[in-house]
Amino acid sequence: MPELAFEDLTPGRVFDLGTITVDRDEMIAFARRFDPQPFHLDDEAGKNSIFGDLAASGWFTASLWMRAYADGVLLRATSIASPGGEEIRWPAPVFGGDTLTATLEILDARRSRSRPELGLVTLGARLHRDDTLVYSARFTGMFGLREPATPS
Amino acid sequence: MPELAFEDLTPGRVFDLGTITVDRDEMIAFARRFDPQPFHLDDEAGKNSIFGDLAASGWFTASLWMRAYADGVLLRATSIASPGGEEIRWPAPVFGGDTLTATLEILDARRSRSRPELGLVTLGARLHRDDTLVYSARFTGMFGLREPATPS
């Protein structure tokens, strides 16, 4: 049994997922493959954009958070899957060389009615650069229970 | 002026973004870097998971759609940025070798009150494998206007 089961993911609990340094070369390579808009690829286009400098694709930022979440929580948890989420936000741009602080907050947790062996957890994702929030998301994770439901 | 401006993104308009074949090696490489859960990396773990086979990270799937959207719309549009979205869904797993059909639907469009030079467009993203929806998202795009607002 992994260390973290549904029962451990209690609303209000916050997990520190550590810090991430944004690798400029990887950021650009990601954009070239998945989001090749000029302001994600080229310094001059970045400076002339709303971002004010060459900025990360939001999907790269989301993927960086995902990795921190996998390392910090999922790989030691009874993770089953995620059906999706209700919110994803990129309130400020991310730049190459940024150091971002990653957290996960447990927002809600309930046992599944249709599948009593698992629980549904509402998860709050956040990345900050200093005091600036650069990414947030709210989504659902399915986790196995430590103690299976007893038949009633 | 790019071919597509805010005025062209009218609610109800659907863009065919073409088909995507999921490269199994790239799918696994993405998971190894950003979402290293066993069922995204290993055939046996995939078969024993809720997915029934080695499945793509949802962030890889989202990124594949993003590329199709960039190629089909953004790179010929007055795209400025996206502040985020209200919904992201992975209703069915994606597997290596899948052929996915990508679409974009314009769900809503309104001019910004605070920044009259741009419009806010609500975008509906979808990926299907045959008749099965495997990815959907609803998010906002900011686009420049073809005709700047006339001072009143």
Coordinates of C-alpha atoms in Angstrom, one line a residue:
Chain A
M1 CA 0.0 0.0 0.0
P2 CA 1.5 3.4 -1.0
E3 CA 2.1 5.9 1.8
L4 CA -0.7 8.2 0.8
A5 CA -4.3 6.9 0.3
F6 CA -7.6 8.8 -0.1
E7 CA -7.9 8.9 3.7
D8 CA -4.8 11.0 3.9
L9 CA -6.0 13.7 1.4
T10 CA -8.0 15.7 3.8
P11 CA -9.5 19.1 2.9
G12 CA -7.2 22.0 3.9
R13 CA -4.0 19.9 3.7
V14 CA -1.3 21.7 1.7
F15 CA 1.6 19.9 0.1
D16 CA 4.9 21.8 -0.5
L17 CA 6.0 20.4 -3.9
G18 CA 9.3 22.2 -3.9
T19 CA 10.8 24.7 -6.4
I20 CA 11.3 24.5 -10.1
T21 CA 13.8 26.4 -12.2
V22 CA 12.5 27.1 -15.7
D23 CA 15.0 25.9 -18.3
R24 CA 14.9 28.4 -21.2
D25 CA 16.0 25.9 -23.8
E26 CA 13.5 23.3 -22.7
M27 CA 10.8 26.0 -22.6
I28 CA 11.5 27.0 -26.2
A29 CA 11.7 23.4 -27.4
F30 CA 8.3 22.6 -25.8
A31 CA 6.8 25.7 -27.6
R32 CA 8.4 24.7 -30.9
R33 CA 6.7 21.3 -30.7
F34 CA 3.4 22.1 -29.1
D35 CA 2.7 25.9 -29.1
P36 CA 4.8 27.6 -31.8
Q37 CA 3.4 31.1 -31.4
P38 CA 6.2 33.7 -32.1
F39 CA 6.1 35.1 -28.5
H40 CA 6.9 31.7 -27.2
L41 CA 9.9 31.2 -29.6
D42 CA 11.6 34.5 -30.3
D43 CA 13.0 37.1 -28.0
E44 CA 12.0 40.0 -30.2
A45 CA 8.4 38.8 -30.6
G46 CA 8.2 38.2 -26.9
K47 CA 9.3 41.7 -26.1
N48 CA 6.7 43.1 -28.5
S49 CA 3.9 40.9 -27.0
I50 CA 1.6 41.5 -24.0
F51 CA 4.1 39.4 -22.0
G52 CA 7.0 41.9 -22.4
D53 CA 9.5 39.1 -22.9
L54 CA 9.9 35.6 -24.4
A55 CA 7.3 33.7 -22.3
A56 CA 6.5 30.0 -21.7
S57 CA 3.6 28.3 -23.2
G58 CA 0.9 27.9 -20.6
W59 CA 0.9 24.1 -21.3
F60 CA 4.6 24.0 -20.5
T61 CA 3.9 25.7 -17.2
A62 CA 1.1 23.3 -16.4
S63 CA 3.3 20.4 -17.3
L64 CA 6.1 21.6 -14.9
W65 CA 3.6 21.7 -12.1
M66 CA 2.4 18.2 -13.0
R67 CA 5.9 16.9 -12.7
A68 CA 6.3 18.4 -9.2
Y69 CA 2.9 16.9 -8.2
A70 CA 3.9 13.5 -9.5
D71 CA 7.2 13.6 -7.6
G72 CA 5.8 15.1 -4.4
V73 CA 2.5 13.2 -4.1
L74 CA 1.3 10.9 -6.9
L75 CA 4.3 8.5 -7.0
R76 CA 3.7 7.7 -3.3
A77 CA -0.1 7.7 -3.5
T78 CA -3.0 5.4 -4.6
S79 CA -3.5 7.5 -7.7
I80 CA -5.9 6.1 -10.2
A81 CA -6.6 8.8 -12.8
S82 CA -8.0 12.3 -13.3
P83 CA -11.2 12.9 -15.2
G84 CA -10.4 16.6 -15.6
G85 CA -10.9 19.9 -13.9
E86 CA -13.0 23.0 -13.6
E87 CA -10.4 25.8 -13.8
I88 CA -7.0 26.6 -15.2
R89 CA -5.4 30.0 -15.0
W90 CA -2.2 31.7 -16.2
P91 CA -2.5 35.0 -14.4
A92 CA 1.1 36.1 -15.2
P93 CA 3.7 35.0 -17.7
V94 CA 6.6 32.6 -16.9
F95 CA 10.1 33.4 -18.2
G96 CA 13.2 31.3 -18.8
G97 CA 15.3 31.1 -15.6
D98 CA 12.3 31.8 -13.3
T99 CA 12.3 29.9 -10.0
L100 CA 8.8 28.8 -9.2
T101 CA 7.4 27.4 -6.0
A102 CA 4.8 24.6 -6.4
T103 CA 2.1 23.7 -4.0
L104 CA -1.0 21.4 -3.9
E105 CA -3.9 22.1 -1.7
I106 CA -6.6 19.5 -1.0
L107 CA -9.9 21.4 -1.5
D108 CA -12.5 18.7 -1.1
A109 CA -12.6 14.9 -0.7
R110 CA -15.6 12.6 -1.0
R111 CA -16.1 8.8 -1.5
S112 CA -17.5 7.8 -4.8
R113 CA -21.1 6.5 -4.6
S114 CA -20.9 4.4 -7.8
R115 CA -17.4 3.0 -7.0
P116 CA -17.0 2.5 -3.2
E117 CA -13.4 1.4 -3.6
L118 CA -12.3 4.9 -4.5
G119 CA -12.5 8.6 -3.5
L120 CA -12.7 11.8 -5.5
V121 CA -10.4 14.6 -4.4
T122 CA -10.6 18.2 -5.6
L123 CA -7.1 19.5 -5.9
G124 CA -5.8 23.0 -6.1
A125 CA -2.6 23.5 -8.0
R126 CA -0.5 26.6 -7.7
L127 CA 2.9 28.0 -9.0
H128 CA 4.3 31.2 -7.6
R129 CA 7.3 33.3 -8.7
D130 CA 8.0 35.1 -5.4
D131 CA 4.6 36.6 -4.5
T132 CA 3.2 36.5 -8.0
L133 CA 0.8 33.7 -8.9
V134 CA 1.7 32.4 -12.4
Y135 CA -0.4 29.3 -12.6
S136 CA -3.4 27.8 -10.8
A137 CA -5.8 25.0 -11.5
R138 CA -8.6 23.1 -9.8
F139 CA -9.2 19.6 -10.9
T140 CA -10.3 16.2 -9.6
G141 CA -8.1 13.2 -8.7
M142 CA -9.3 9.6 -8.2
F143 CA -7.5 7.8 -5.3
G144 CA -7.8 4.3 -3.9
L145 CA -9.0 3.9 -0.3
R146 CA -6.7 2.5 2.4
E147 CA -9.7 0.8 4.1
P148 CA -12.1 -0.6 1.5
A149 CA -15.8 0.2 2.3
T150 CA -17.4 -2.4 4.5
P151 CA -20.6 -3.9 3.0
S152 CA -23.6 -2.7 4.8
Chain B
M1 CA -3.0 42.0 -40.6
P2 CA -3.4 38.3 -40.1
E3 CA -6.2 36.5 -41.9
L4 CA -8.3 35.9 -38.8
A5 CA -9.1 38.7 -36.4
F6 CA -11.6 38.9 -33.5
E7 CA -14.4 39.8 -35.9
D8 CA -13.9 36.4 -37.7
L9 CA -14.3 34.3 -34.6
T10 CA -18.1 34.3 -34.4
P11 CA -20.0 32.0 -32.1
G12 CA -21.0 28.8 -33.7
R13 CA -18.1 28.7 -36.1
V14 CA -16.3 25.4 -36.1
F15 CA -12.7 25.0 -37.3
D16 CA -11.5 21.6 -38.5
L17 CA -8.0 21.3 -37.1
G18 CA -7.2 18.0 -38.9
T19 CA -6.0 14.7 -37.6
I20 CA -3.2 13.7 -35.2
T21 CA -1.5 10.4 -35.0
V22 CA -0.3 9.7 -31.4
D23 CA 3.4 8.7 -31.5
R24 CA 3.9 6.1 -28.8
D25 CA 7.6 7.0 -28.2
E26 CA 6.9 10.7 -27.9
M27 CA 3.9 9.9 -25.6
I28 CA 6.2 7.9 -23.3
A29 CA 9.0 10.5 -23.4
F30 CA 6.5 13.2 -22.5
A31 CA 5.3 11.2 -19.5
R32 CA 8.8 10.4 -18.4
R33 CA 9.6 14.1 -18.2
F34 CA 6.3 15.6 -17.0
D35 CA 4.0 12.8 -15.6
P36 CA 6.0 9.7 -14.7
Q37 CA 3.1 7.6 -13.3
P38 CA 3.7 3.9 -14.1
F39 CA 0.5 3.6 -16.2
H40 CA 1.9 6.3 -18.5
L41 CA 5.3 4.6 -18.8
D42 CA 5.0 0.8 -18.7
D43 CA 2.8 -1.6 -20.7
E44 CA 2.1 -3.9 -17.8
A45 CA 1.2 -1.1 -15.4
G46 CA -1.0 0.3 -18.1
K47 CA -2.8 -3.0 -18.6
N48 CA -3.4 -3.2 -14.8
S49 CA -4.7 0.3 -14.6
I50 CA -8.2 1.8 -15.0
F51 CA -7.1 2.7 -18.6
G52 CA -6.7 -1.0 -19.7
D53 CA -3.5 -0.2 -21.6
L54 CA -0.5 2.1 -21.6
A55 CA -2.2 5.5 -21.8
A56 CA -1.1 9.1 -22.5
S57 CA -0.7 11.7 -19.9
G58 CA -3.6 14.1 -20.1
W59 CA -1.2 17.0 -20.5
F60 CA 0.3 15.3 -23.6
T61 CA -3.2 15.0 -25.1
A62 CA -3.9 18.7 -24.2
S63 CA -0.6 19.7 -25.8
L64 CA -1.3 17.8 -29.0
W65 CA -4.6 19.7 -29.3
M66 CA -2.7 22.9 -28.7
R67 CA -0.4 22.3 -31.6
A68 CA -3.3 21.6 -33.9
Y69 CA -5.0 24.8 -32.8
A70 CA -1.7 26.8 -33.3
D71 CA -1.3 25.4 -36.8
G72 CA -5.0 25.7 -37.8
V73 CA -5.9 29.0 -36.3
L74 CA -3.5 30.9 -34.0
L75 CA -0.6 31.3 -36.5
R76 CA -3.0 33.1 -38.9
A77 CA -4.8 35.0 -36.3
T78 CA -4.4 38.2 -34.1
S79 CA -3.8 36.0 -31.1
I80 CA -2.6 37.9 -28.0
A81 CA -2.7 35.4 -25.1
S82 CA -5.0 33.2 -23.0
P83 CA -5.8 34.0 -19.4
G84 CA -7.0 30.4 -18.8
G85 CA -10.1 28.3 -18.9
E86 CA -13.1 27.0 -17.1
E87 CA -13.1 23.3 -18.0
I88 CA -10.7 20.6 -19.0
R89 CA -11.8 17.0 -19.5
W90 CA -10.2 13.6 -20.3
P91 CA -13.3 11.4 -20.6
A92 CA -11.5 8.5 -22.2
P93 CA -7.8 7.4 -22.4
V94 CA -5.6 8.0 -25.4
F95 CA -3.2 5.3 -26.6
G96 CA -0.1 5.1 -28.8
G97 CA -1.0 4.9 -32.5
D98 CA -4.4 6.5 -32.0
T99 CA -5.7 8.8 -34.7
L100 CA -7.4 11.8 -33.2
T101 CA -9.6 14.4 -35.0
A102 CA -9.2 17.9 -33.6
T103 CA -11.8 20.7 -33.7
L104 CA -12.3 24.1 -32.3
E105 CA -15.7 25.7 -31.8
I106 CA -16.2 29.4 -31.1
L107 CA -18.6 29.4 -28.1
D108 CA -18.8 33.1 -27.3
A109 CA -17.1 36.4 -28.4
R110 CA -17.3 39.8 -26.7
R111 CA -15.3 43.0 -26.9
S112 CA -13.2 43.8 -23.8
R113 CA -14.6 46.8 -21.9
S114 CA -11.4 47.7 -20.2
R115 CA -9.2 47.2 -23.4
P116 CA -11.3 48.2 -26.4
E117 CA -8.6 47.1 -28.9
L118 CA -9.2 43.5 -28.1
G119 CA -11.9 40.9 -27.9
L120 CA -12.3 37.9 -25.6
V121 CA -13.4 34.6 -27.2
T122 CA -14.6 31.5 -25.4
L123 CA -13.1 28.5 -27.2
G124 CA -14.3 24.9 -27.2
A125 CA -11.5 22.3 -27.8
R126 CA -12.2 18.7 -28.7
L127 CA -10.4 15.6 -29.7
H128 CA -12.2 12.5 -30.9
R129 CA -11.0 9.0 -31.7
D130 CA -13.7 7.8 -34.0
D131 CA -16.9 8.6 -32.1
T132 CA -15.2 8.7 -28.7
L133 CA -14.5 12.1 -27.2
V134 CA -11.1 11.8 -25.5
Y135 CA -10.4 15.5 -24.7
S136 CA -12.4 18.7 -24.3
A137 CA -11.6 22.0 -22.9
R138 CA -13.3 25.4 -22.6
F139 CA -11.0 28.4 -22.3
T140 CA -10.6 32.1 -23.2
G141 CA -8.5 33.6 -26.0
M142 CA -7.7 37.2 -26.4
F143 CA -7.6 38.4 -30.0
G144 CA -6.9 41.7 -31.6
L145 CA -9.7 43.5 -33.6
R146 CA -9.5 44.1 -37.3
E147 CA -11.3 47.4 -36.9
P148 CA -10.2 49.3 -33.8
A149 CA -13.0 50.8 -31.8
T150 CA -14.0 54.2 -32.9
P151 CA -13.9 56.8 -30.1
S152 CA -17.4 57.9 -29.1

